[in-house]
Amino acid sequence: MSKPALRFLALGFLISAIVLAGYRSFIYESQPTTKDSASSKTTKPSEEELLYKEKYEKLLAETEVAELTKENEASSSDVKPEEKPEEKPVEKPVEKPVEKPVVEPVKPAVTKATIVVNDGDPGSVAVEQVKNQGIIKDSTEFENFLEQNDYISFIRPGSYELTSEMTYEQIATTLMGR
């Protein structure tokens, strides 16, 4: 390229830079207002979200009250059979069948829980939720079971109903959505 061609090219770049700077400083100010409105939309939950939140809190409170009521009833029923053996040993000292009903309420005390696996959650989060809900006793044992059978990568997002009566295989099958 010749010297005059390079000068005109440089002059073209200079004029373009000045035009773009002027456009940005004087005309292109509408962008900050859109950022402000977008940030206000994300911080204010909609009425529908507030309604769902209220319903969730009510449901959570009801389930907690129901669980406490069941625990109180279970503890009351545990106390009553214990009182009866204390009264009856005077009449019949061999009243051990009363102790069996104390053991039987422990078996029917099946823990039912809803586990929610969100999109992008690792399998370990689901395993911890299962343990925290009382479905399983040892999270590391269950996680090892999932890894040995290559189930850990197949856990799908969703909401799952689990009980403490389920085996590891049944829990894994449920969490995989099968």
Short mmCIF file of N, CA and C in Angstrom, two decimals:
data_model
loop_
_atom_site.label_atom_id
_atom_site.label_comp_id
_atom_site.label_asym_id
_atom_site.label_seq_id
_atom_site.Cartn_x
_atom_site.Cartn_y
_atom_site.Cartn_z
N MET A 1 0.83 -1.17 0.00
CA MET A 1 0.00 0.00 0.00
C MET A 1 0.88 1.24 0.00
N SER A 2 0.37 2.24 -0.61
CA SER A 2 1.15 3.49 -0.68
C SER A 2 0.87 4.33 0.57
N LYS A 3 1.70 5.31 0.75
CA LYS A 3 1.62 6.18 1.91
C LYS A 3 0.28 6.92 1.98
N PRO A 4 -0.26 7.49 0.89
CA PRO A 4 -1.56 8.18 0.98
C PRO A 4 -2.71 7.21 1.29
N ALA A 5 -2.64 5.96 0.80
CA ALA A 5 -3.70 5.00 1.08
C ALA A 5 -3.74 4.65 2.57
N LEU A 6 -2.57 4.51 3.16
CA LEU A 6 -2.52 4.22 4.59
C LEU A 6 -3.04 5.40 5.40
N ARG A 7 -2.78 6.62 4.96
CA ARG A 7 -3.28 7.80 5.67
C ARG A 7 -4.81 7.83 5.64
N PHE A 8 -5.40 7.56 4.47
CA PHE A 8 -6.85 7.57 4.37
C PHE A 8 -7.48 6.42 5.18
N LEU A 9 -6.80 5.28 5.23
CA LEU A 9 -7.28 4.17 6.05
C LEU A 9 -7.27 4.56 7.53
N ALA A 10 -6.18 5.19 7.97
CA ALA A 10 -6.08 5.64 9.36
C ALA A 10 -7.12 6.71 9.66
N LEU A 11 -7.36 7.60 8.73
CA LEU A 11 -8.37 8.63 8.90
C LEU A 11 -9.76 8.01 9.00
N GLY A 12 -10.02 6.96 8.21
CA GLY A 12 -11.31 6.25 8.27
C GLY A 12 -11.51 5.60 9.64
N PHE A 13 -10.45 4.98 10.17
CA PHE A 13 -10.55 4.39 11.51
C PHE A 13 -10.82 5.46 12.56
N LEU A 14 -10.16 6.58 12.45
CA LEU A 14 -10.33 7.68 13.41
C LEU A 14 -11.75 8.21 13.38
N ILE A 15 -12.29 8.43 12.19
CA ILE A 15 -13.66 8.95 12.05
C ILE A 15 -14.66 7.92 12.59
N SER A 16 -14.44 6.64 12.32
CA SER A 16 -15.33 5.59 12.83
C SER A 16 -15.33 5.54 14.35
N ALA A 17 -14.15 5.67 14.95
CA ALA A 17 -14.04 5.66 16.40
C ALA A 17 -14.77 6.85 17.01
N ILE A 18 -14.65 8.02 16.39
CA ILE A 18 -15.33 9.21 16.91
C ILE A 18 -16.84 9.06 16.80
N VAL A 19 -17.32 8.53 15.67
CA VAL A 19 -18.76 8.33 15.48
C VAL A 19 -19.30 7.34 16.50
N LEU A 20 -18.60 6.23 16.71
CA LEU A 20 -19.07 5.23 17.67
C LEU A 20 -19.04 5.75 19.11
N ALA A 21 -18.02 6.52 19.45
CA ALA A 21 -17.96 7.10 20.80
C ALA A 21 -19.09 8.08 21.01
N GLY A 22 -19.39 8.91 20.00
CA GLY A 22 -20.50 9.85 20.11
C GLY A 22 -21.83 9.14 20.22
N TYR A 23 -22.01 8.08 19.45
CA TYR A 23 -23.24 7.30 19.50
C TYR A 23 -23.43 6.70 20.89
N ARG A 24 -22.35 6.15 21.42
CA ARG A 24 -22.44 5.49 22.72
C ARG A 24 -22.70 6.47 23.85
N SER A 25 -22.09 7.62 23.81
CA SER A 25 -22.26 8.57 24.92
C SER A 25 -23.56 9.37 24.84
N PHE A 26 -24.10 9.61 23.64
CA PHE A 26 -25.28 10.46 23.54
C PHE A 26 -26.57 9.70 23.22
N ILE A 27 -26.50 8.69 22.42
CA ILE A 27 -27.71 8.03 21.95
C ILE A 27 -27.97 6.70 22.66
N TYR A 28 -26.98 6.00 23.05
CA TYR A 28 -27.10 4.63 23.53
C TYR A 28 -27.23 4.58 25.05
N GLU A 29 -28.00 5.46 25.67
CA GLU A 29 -28.17 5.47 27.12
C GLU A 29 -29.38 4.67 27.57
N SER A 30 -30.12 4.05 26.71
CA SER A 30 -31.29 3.28 27.10
C SER A 30 -30.92 1.95 27.75
N GLN A 31 -29.71 1.48 27.58
CA GLN A 31 -29.30 0.20 28.16
C GLN A 31 -29.28 0.22 29.68
N PRO A 32 -28.75 1.25 30.36
CA PRO A 32 -28.77 1.23 31.83
C PRO A 32 -30.18 1.16 32.41
N THR A 33 -31.18 1.74 31.78
CA THR A 33 -32.54 1.66 32.30
C THR A 33 -33.08 0.25 32.18
N THR A 34 -32.70 -0.50 31.14
CA THR A 34 -33.16 -1.88 31.01
C THR A 34 -32.49 -2.75 32.07
N LYS A 35 -31.27 -2.46 32.43
CA LYS A 35 -30.60 -3.23 33.49
C LYS A 35 -31.30 -2.99 34.82
N ASP A 36 -31.71 -1.74 35.08
CA ASP A 36 -32.39 -1.44 36.33
C ASP A 36 -33.73 -2.16 36.40
N SER A 37 -34.48 -2.15 35.31
CA SER A 37 -35.78 -2.81 35.33
C SER A 37 -35.62 -4.33 35.41
N ALA A 38 -34.59 -4.88 34.79
CA ALA A 38 -34.36 -6.32 34.86
C ALA A 38 -33.99 -6.73 36.27
N SER A 39 -33.17 -5.93 36.95
CA SER A 39 -32.77 -6.28 38.31
C SER A 39 -33.95 -6.16 39.26
N SER A 40 -34.84 -5.21 39.04
CA SER A 40 -36.00 -5.07 39.92
C SER A 40 -36.98 -6.22 39.70
N LYS A 41 -37.05 -6.75 38.48
CA LYS A 41 -37.92 -7.89 38.21
C LYS A 41 -37.41 -9.14 38.91
N THR A 42 -36.12 -9.34 38.96
CA THR A 42 -35.58 -10.54 39.57
C THR A 42 -35.65 -10.48 41.08
N THR A 43 -35.64 -9.31 41.67
CA THR A 43 -35.67 -9.21 43.13
C THR A 43 -37.09 -9.26 43.67
N LYS A 44 -38.08 -8.87 42.88
CA LYS A 44 -39.46 -8.89 43.35
C LYS A 44 -40.14 -10.16 42.85
N PRO A 45 -40.54 -11.05 43.76
CA PRO A 45 -41.25 -12.25 43.32
C PRO A 45 -42.66 -11.89 42.85
N SER A 46 -43.15 -12.61 41.90
CA SER A 46 -44.49 -12.34 41.38
C SER A 46 -45.54 -12.81 42.38
N GLU A 47 -46.77 -12.41 42.12
CA GLU A 47 -47.87 -12.80 43.01
C GLU A 47 -48.03 -14.31 43.03
N GLU A 48 -47.85 -14.92 41.88
CA GLU A 48 -47.98 -16.38 41.78
C GLU A 48 -46.91 -17.07 42.63
N GLU A 49 -45.68 -16.55 42.58
CA GLU A 49 -44.61 -17.12 43.39
C GLU A 49 -44.90 -16.95 44.87
N LEU A 50 -45.41 -15.79 45.25
CA LEU A 50 -45.76 -15.56 46.65
C LEU A 50 -46.88 -16.50 47.10
N LEU A 51 -47.84 -16.74 46.22
CA LEU A 51 -48.93 -17.65 46.53
C LEU A 51 -48.41 -19.06 46.73
N TYR A 52 -47.53 -19.50 45.84
CA TYR A 52 -46.95 -20.84 45.98
C TYR A 52 -46.11 -20.94 47.25
N LYS A 53 -45.40 -19.88 47.56
CA LYS A 53 -44.58 -19.89 48.77
C LYS A 53 -45.46 -20.01 50.01
N GLU A 54 -46.57 -19.26 50.05
CA GLU A 54 -47.48 -19.35 51.18
C GLU A 54 -48.07 -20.75 51.31
N LYS A 55 -48.49 -21.32 50.17
CA LYS A 55 -49.05 -22.67 50.19
C LYS A 55 -48.01 -23.67 50.67
N TYR A 56 -46.78 -23.52 50.23
CA TYR A 56 -45.70 -24.43 50.64
C TYR A 56 -45.46 -24.32 52.14
N GLU A 57 -45.43 -23.10 52.65
CA GLU A 57 -45.21 -22.91 54.08
C GLU A 57 -46.35 -23.50 54.90
N LYS A 58 -47.60 -23.35 54.44
CA LYS A 58 -48.74 -23.95 55.14
C LYS A 58 -48.63 -25.47 55.14
N LEU A 59 -48.31 -26.03 53.97
CA LEU A 59 -48.18 -27.48 53.85
C LEU A 59 -47.06 -27.99 54.73
N LEU A 60 -45.95 -27.29 54.75
CA LEU A 60 -44.82 -27.68 55.58
C LEU A 60 -45.20 -27.63 57.06
N ALA A 61 -45.91 -26.60 57.46
CA ALA A 61 -46.34 -26.49 58.86
C ALA A 61 -47.31 -27.61 59.22
N GLU A 62 -48.24 -27.93 58.31
CA GLU A 62 -49.19 -29.01 58.56
C GLU A 62 -48.49 -30.35 58.69
N THR A 63 -47.51 -30.62 57.83
CA THR A 63 -46.80 -31.89 57.92
C THR A 63 -45.98 -31.98 59.19
N GLU A 64 -45.38 -30.87 59.60
CA GLU A 64 -44.63 -30.88 60.85
C GLU A 64 -45.54 -31.12 62.04
N VAL A 65 -46.71 -30.49 62.04
CA VAL A 65 -47.67 -30.70 63.12
C VAL A 65 -48.15 -32.16 63.12
N ALA A 66 -48.41 -32.70 61.94
CA ALA A 66 -48.85 -34.10 61.85
C ALA A 66 -47.77 -35.05 62.35
N GLU A 67 -46.50 -34.78 62.01
CA GLU A 67 -45.41 -35.62 62.48
C GLU A 67 -45.28 -35.54 63.99
N LEU A 68 -45.37 -34.33 64.54
CA LEU A 68 -45.29 -34.18 65.98
C LEU A 68 -46.45 -34.89 66.67
N THR A 69 -47.64 -34.81 66.09
CA THR A 69 -48.80 -35.48 66.65
C THR A 69 -48.60 -36.99 66.64
N LYS A 70 -48.08 -37.51 65.52
CA LYS A 70 -47.82 -38.95 65.44
C LYS A 70 -46.76 -39.37 66.45
N GLU A 71 -45.73 -38.56 66.61
CA GLU A 71 -44.70 -38.88 67.60
C GLU A 71 -45.27 -38.87 69.00
N ASN A 72 -46.11 -37.90 69.30
CA ASN A 72 -46.73 -37.83 70.62
C ASN A 72 -47.64 -39.03 70.86
N GLU A 73 -48.41 -39.41 69.83
CA GLU A 73 -49.28 -40.58 69.95
C GLU A 73 -48.46 -41.84 70.13
N ALA A 74 -47.35 -41.93 69.38
CA ALA A 74 -46.50 -43.10 69.50
C ALA A 74 -45.87 -43.17 70.89
N SER A 75 -45.42 -42.03 71.39
CA SER A 75 -44.82 -42.02 72.73
C SER A 75 -45.89 -42.29 73.78
N SER A 76 -47.11 -41.81 73.56
CA SER A 76 -48.20 -42.08 74.50
C SER A 76 -48.56 -43.56 74.48
N SER A 77 -48.60 -44.15 73.31
CA SER A 77 -48.91 -45.57 73.22
C SER A 77 -47.78 -46.41 73.80
N ASP A 78 -46.55 -45.94 73.69
CA ASP A 78 -45.42 -46.64 74.30
C ASP A 78 -45.51 -46.58 75.81
N VAL A 79 -45.97 -45.47 76.35
CA VAL A 79 -46.08 -45.31 77.80
C VAL A 79 -47.21 -46.17 78.35
N LYS A 80 -48.33 -46.21 77.65
CA LYS A 80 -49.47 -46.99 78.13
C LYS A 80 -49.16 -48.47 78.25
N PRO A 81 -48.53 -49.11 77.23
CA PRO A 81 -48.20 -50.53 77.41
C PRO A 81 -47.20 -50.75 78.53
N GLU A 82 -46.34 -49.81 78.79
CA GLU A 82 -45.38 -49.96 79.87
C GLU A 82 -46.08 -49.87 81.22
N GLU A 83 -47.12 -49.04 81.31
CA GLU A 83 -47.86 -48.92 82.55
C GLU A 83 -48.63 -50.20 82.83
N LYS A 84 -49.21 -50.79 81.81
CA LYS A 84 -49.98 -52.01 81.98
C LYS A 84 -49.12 -53.16 82.50
N PRO A 85 -47.89 -53.38 81.96
CA PRO A 85 -47.10 -54.47 82.52
C PRO A 85 -46.75 -54.24 83.99
N GLU A 86 -46.64 -53.00 84.41
CA GLU A 86 -46.33 -52.73 85.81
C GLU A 86 -47.52 -53.08 86.70
N GLU A 87 -48.72 -52.88 86.21
CA GLU A 87 -49.90 -53.21 86.98
C GLU A 87 -50.19 -54.71 86.95
N LYS A 88 -50.00 -55.36 85.81
CA LYS A 88 -50.35 -56.75 85.66
C LYS A 88 -49.33 -57.74 86.24
N PRO A 89 -48.05 -57.40 86.40
CA PRO A 89 -47.15 -58.38 86.97
C PRO A 89 -47.59 -58.86 88.35
N VAL A 90 -48.39 -58.08 89.04
CA VAL A 90 -48.89 -58.53 90.34
C VAL A 90 -49.82 -59.72 90.13
N GLU A 91 -50.67 -59.65 89.11
CA GLU A 91 -51.60 -60.74 88.83
C GLU A 91 -50.91 -61.89 88.11
N LYS A 92 -50.23 -61.57 87.00
CA LYS A 92 -49.53 -62.56 86.21
C LYS A 92 -48.12 -62.06 85.96
N PRO A 93 -47.13 -62.62 86.59
CA PRO A 93 -45.78 -62.13 86.39
C PRO A 93 -45.23 -62.43 84.99
N VAL A 94 -45.84 -63.33 84.23
CA VAL A 94 -45.34 -63.67 82.91
C VAL A 94 -46.21 -62.99 81.86
N GLU A 95 -46.16 -61.66 81.80
CA GLU A 95 -46.91 -60.88 80.81
C GLU A 95 -45.95 -60.24 79.81
N LYS A 96 -45.12 -61.00 79.17
CA LYS A 96 -44.17 -60.49 78.19
C LYS A 96 -44.82 -60.20 76.83
N PRO A 97 -45.95 -60.77 76.46
CA PRO A 97 -46.55 -60.41 75.18
C PRO A 97 -46.89 -58.93 75.07
N VAL A 98 -47.03 -58.23 76.19
CA VAL A 98 -47.30 -56.81 76.15
C VAL A 98 -46.10 -56.06 75.58
N GLU A 99 -44.89 -56.58 75.75
CA GLU A 99 -43.70 -55.95 75.21
C GLU A 99 -43.66 -56.07 73.69
N LYS A 100 -44.24 -57.09 73.12
CA LYS A 100 -44.24 -57.25 71.66
C LYS A 100 -45.00 -56.12 70.97
N PRO A 101 -46.15 -55.66 71.48
CA PRO A 101 -46.77 -54.51 70.84
C PRO A 101 -45.88 -53.27 70.86
N VAL A 102 -44.99 -53.16 71.85
CA VAL A 102 -44.07 -52.04 71.88
C VAL A 102 -43.09 -52.16 70.72
N VAL A 103 -42.68 -53.39 70.38
CA VAL A 103 -41.77 -53.61 69.27
C VAL A 103 -42.50 -53.46 67.95
N GLU A 104 -43.75 -53.89 67.86
CA GLU A 104 -44.51 -53.80 66.63
C GLU A 104 -44.75 -52.36 66.17
N PRO A 105 -45.05 -51.39 67.06
CA PRO A 105 -45.20 -50.02 66.57
C PRO A 105 -43.93 -49.47 65.95
N VAL A 106 -42.78 -50.01 66.33
CA VAL A 106 -41.54 -49.56 65.73
C VAL A 106 -41.49 -50.00 64.27
N LYS A 107 -41.92 -51.21 63.98
CA LYS A 107 -41.92 -51.71 62.60
C LYS A 107 -42.91 -50.94 61.72
N PRO A 108 -44.17 -50.73 62.17
CA PRO A 108 -45.09 -49.98 61.32
C PRO A 108 -44.74 -48.50 61.18
N ALA A 109 -43.84 -48.00 62.00
CA ALA A 109 -43.46 -46.60 61.88
C ALA A 109 -42.64 -46.41 60.62
N VAL A 110 -43.32 -46.51 59.50
CA VAL A 110 -42.68 -46.37 58.20
C VAL A 110 -42.53 -44.89 57.89
N THR A 111 -41.33 -44.52 57.54
CA THR A 111 -41.07 -43.13 57.18
C THR A 111 -41.36 -42.94 55.70
N LYS A 112 -42.25 -42.03 55.41
CA LYS A 112 -42.56 -41.68 54.03
C LYS A 112 -42.07 -40.27 53.79
N ALA A 113 -41.41 -40.07 52.66
CA ALA A 113 -40.87 -38.75 52.37
C ALA A 113 -40.89 -38.49 50.87
N THR A 114 -40.91 -37.23 50.54
CA THR A 114 -40.82 -36.81 49.15
C THR A 114 -39.43 -36.20 48.96
N ILE A 115 -38.68 -36.78 48.06
CA ILE A 115 -37.34 -36.32 47.76
C ILE A 115 -37.41 -35.52 46.46
N VAL A 116 -36.85 -34.31 46.48
CA VAL A 116 -36.84 -33.45 45.30
C VAL A 116 -35.40 -33.33 44.80
N VAL A 117 -35.18 -33.81 43.58
CA VAL A 117 -33.87 -33.70 42.95
C VAL A 117 -33.98 -32.62 41.89
N ASN A 118 -33.22 -31.56 42.05
CA ASN A 118 -33.24 -30.45 41.10
C ASN A 118 -32.32 -30.74 39.93
N ASP A 119 -32.58 -30.06 38.83
CA ASP A 119 -31.75 -30.21 37.64
C ASP A 119 -30.35 -29.72 37.95
N GLY A 120 -29.35 -30.53 37.68
CA GLY A 120 -27.97 -30.16 37.91
C GLY A 120 -27.43 -30.61 39.26
N ASP A 121 -28.28 -31.14 40.13
CA ASP A 121 -27.81 -31.64 41.43
C ASP A 121 -27.03 -32.93 41.23
N PRO A 122 -25.90 -33.09 41.91
CA PRO A 122 -25.19 -34.35 41.83
C PRO A 122 -25.95 -35.43 42.61
N GLY A 123 -25.61 -36.68 42.36
CA GLY A 123 -26.28 -37.79 43.03
C GLY A 123 -26.09 -37.76 44.53
N SER A 124 -24.97 -37.20 44.98
CA SER A 124 -24.71 -37.15 46.42
C SER A 124 -25.73 -36.28 47.15
N VAL A 125 -26.27 -35.26 46.48
CA VAL A 125 -27.29 -34.42 47.10
C VAL A 125 -28.56 -35.23 47.32
N ALA A 126 -28.93 -36.03 46.35
CA ALA A 126 -30.11 -36.88 46.49
C ALA A 126 -29.90 -37.90 47.61
N VAL A 127 -28.71 -38.47 47.70
CA VAL A 127 -28.41 -39.44 48.75
C VAL A 127 -28.51 -38.78 50.12
N GLU A 128 -28.01 -37.57 50.26
CA GLU A 128 -28.08 -36.86 51.53
C GLU A 128 -29.54 -36.55 51.90
N GLN A 129 -30.35 -36.19 50.91
CA GLN A 129 -31.76 -35.93 51.18
C GLN A 129 -32.45 -37.19 51.67
N VAL A 130 -32.13 -38.32 51.05
CA VAL A 130 -32.74 -39.59 51.45
C VAL A 130 -32.35 -39.90 52.90
N LYS A 131 -31.09 -39.67 53.24
CA LYS A 131 -30.64 -39.94 54.61
C LYS A 131 -31.28 -38.96 55.60
N ASN A 132 -31.33 -37.69 55.26
CA ASN A 132 -31.89 -36.68 56.15
C ASN A 132 -33.38 -36.90 56.40
N GLN A 133 -34.09 -37.50 55.46
CA GLN A 133 -35.51 -37.78 55.63
C GLN A 133 -35.74 -39.06 56.44
N GLY A 134 -34.67 -39.79 56.75
CA GLY A 134 -34.81 -41.00 57.56
C GLY A 134 -35.17 -42.24 56.76
N ILE A 135 -35.01 -42.20 55.45
CA ILE A 135 -35.31 -43.36 54.62
C ILE A 135 -34.21 -44.41 54.76
N ILE A 136 -32.96 -43.96 54.77
CA ILE A 136 -31.82 -44.85 54.95
C ILE A 136 -31.04 -44.40 56.17
N LYS A 137 -30.20 -45.31 56.70
CA LYS A 137 -29.43 -44.98 57.90
C LYS A 137 -28.03 -44.51 57.56
N ASP A 138 -27.43 -45.09 56.52
CA ASP A 138 -26.03 -44.77 56.20
C ASP A 138 -25.94 -44.28 54.76
N SER A 139 -25.63 -43.00 54.60
CA SER A 139 -25.58 -42.43 53.25
C SER A 139 -24.37 -42.93 52.47
N THR A 140 -23.25 -43.18 53.13
CA THR A 140 -22.07 -43.65 52.41
C THR A 140 -22.30 -45.06 51.86
N GLU A 141 -23.00 -45.89 52.63
CA GLU A 141 -23.29 -47.25 52.17
C GLU A 141 -24.20 -47.21 50.93
N PHE A 142 -25.22 -46.36 50.98
CA PHE A 142 -26.13 -46.25 49.85
C PHE A 142 -25.42 -45.65 48.63
N GLU A 143 -24.57 -44.66 48.85
CA GLU A 143 -23.83 -44.05 47.74
C GLU A 143 -22.87 -45.07 47.12
N ASN A 144 -22.23 -45.88 47.95
CA ASN A 144 -21.37 -46.95 47.43
C ASN A 144 -22.18 -47.95 46.61
N PHE A 145 -23.40 -48.28 47.07
CA PHE A 145 -24.27 -49.18 46.33
C PHE A 145 -24.59 -48.59 44.95
N LEU A 146 -24.91 -47.30 44.92
CA LEU A 146 -25.23 -46.65 43.64
C LEU A 146 -24.02 -46.64 42.71
N GLU A 147 -22.84 -46.39 43.25
CA GLU A 147 -21.63 -46.34 42.42
C GLU A 147 -21.25 -47.73 41.90
N GLN A 148 -21.40 -48.75 42.74
CA GLN A 148 -21.05 -50.10 42.32
C GLN A 148 -21.95 -50.59 41.19
N ASN A 149 -23.21 -50.19 41.22
CA ASN A 149 -24.16 -50.61 40.19
C ASN A 149 -24.30 -49.59 39.06
N ASP A 150 -23.47 -48.56 39.07
CA ASP A 150 -23.50 -47.49 38.07
C ASP A 150 -24.86 -46.80 37.97
N TYR A 151 -25.52 -46.63 39.12
CA TYR A 151 -26.81 -45.95 39.15
C TYR A 151 -26.65 -44.46 39.43
N ILE A 152 -25.55 -44.06 40.00
CA ILE A 152 -25.38 -42.68 40.48
C ILE A 152 -25.54 -41.66 39.35
N SER A 153 -25.12 -42.02 38.14
CA SER A 153 -25.22 -41.07 37.03
C SER A 153 -26.60 -41.06 36.38
N PHE A 154 -27.46 -42.01 36.76
CA PHE A 154 -28.78 -42.10 36.17
C PHE A 154 -29.88 -41.46 37.02
N ILE A 155 -29.51 -40.84 38.13
CA ILE A 155 -30.51 -40.18 38.97
C ILE A 155 -31.03 -38.96 38.22
N ARG A 156 -32.34 -38.90 38.07
CA ARG A 156 -32.98 -37.86 37.26
C ARG A 156 -33.63 -36.80 38.14
N PRO A 157 -33.71 -35.57 37.64
CA PRO A 157 -34.42 -34.52 38.39
C PRO A 157 -35.90 -34.83 38.50
N GLY A 158 -36.47 -34.47 39.61
CA GLY A 158 -37.89 -34.69 39.81
C GLY A 158 -38.23 -34.83 41.28
N SER A 159 -39.48 -35.15 41.54
CA SER A 159 -39.98 -35.34 42.90
C SER A 159 -40.36 -36.80 43.05
N TYR A 160 -39.82 -37.46 44.09
CA TYR A 160 -40.00 -38.89 44.25
C TYR A 160 -40.53 -39.21 45.64
N GLU A 161 -41.52 -40.11 45.71
CA GLU A 161 -42.08 -40.59 46.98
C GLU A 161 -41.31 -41.85 47.38
N LEU A 162 -40.70 -41.81 48.57
CA LEU A 162 -39.93 -42.95 49.07
C LEU A 162 -40.42 -43.31 50.47
N THR A 163 -40.24 -44.60 50.83
CA THR A 163 -40.56 -45.05 52.18
C THR A 163 -39.35 -45.77 52.75
N SER A 164 -39.32 -45.89 54.07
CA SER A 164 -38.20 -46.56 54.72
C SER A 164 -38.26 -48.07 54.55
N GLU A 165 -39.37 -48.60 54.06
CA GLU A 165 -39.47 -50.03 53.81
C GLU A 165 -38.79 -50.45 52.52
N MET A 166 -38.46 -49.51 51.66
CA MET A 166 -37.89 -49.81 50.36
C MET A 166 -36.44 -50.28 50.51
N THR A 167 -36.04 -51.19 49.62
CA THR A 167 -34.65 -51.64 49.59
C THR A 167 -33.83 -50.62 48.81
N TYR A 168 -32.51 -50.78 48.88
CA TYR A 168 -31.64 -49.88 48.12
C TYR A 168 -31.96 -49.95 46.63
N GLU A 169 -32.23 -51.14 46.15
CA GLU A 169 -32.53 -51.33 44.73
C GLU A 169 -33.82 -50.58 44.35
N GLN A 170 -34.84 -50.67 45.19
CA GLN A 170 -36.11 -49.99 44.92
C GLN A 170 -35.94 -48.47 44.98
N ILE A 171 -35.17 -48.00 45.94
CA ILE A 171 -34.93 -46.56 46.04
C ILE A 171 -34.19 -46.06 44.81
N ALA A 172 -33.16 -46.81 44.39
CA ALA A 172 -32.38 -46.42 43.21
C ALA A 172 -33.26 -46.41 41.97
N THR A 173 -34.11 -47.43 41.81
CA THR A 173 -34.99 -47.50 40.65
C THR A 173 -35.96 -46.31 40.65
N THR A 174 -36.46 -45.94 41.81
CA THR A 174 -37.37 -44.80 41.91
C THR A 174 -36.65 -43.51 41.54
N LEU A 175 -35.43 -43.32 42.07
CA LEU A 175 -34.69 -42.09 41.79
C LEU A 175 -34.26 -41.99 40.33
N MET A 176 -34.16 -43.12 39.66
CA MET A 176 -33.80 -43.09 38.24
C MET A 176 -35.01 -42.85 37.36
N GLY A 177 -36.20 -42.82 37.96
CA GLY A 177 -37.41 -42.53 37.20
C GLY A 177 -37.90 -43.71 36.40
N ARG A 178 -37.59 -44.90 36.83
CA ARG A 178 -38.03 -46.10 36.10
C ARG A 178 -39.25 -46.71 36.73
#
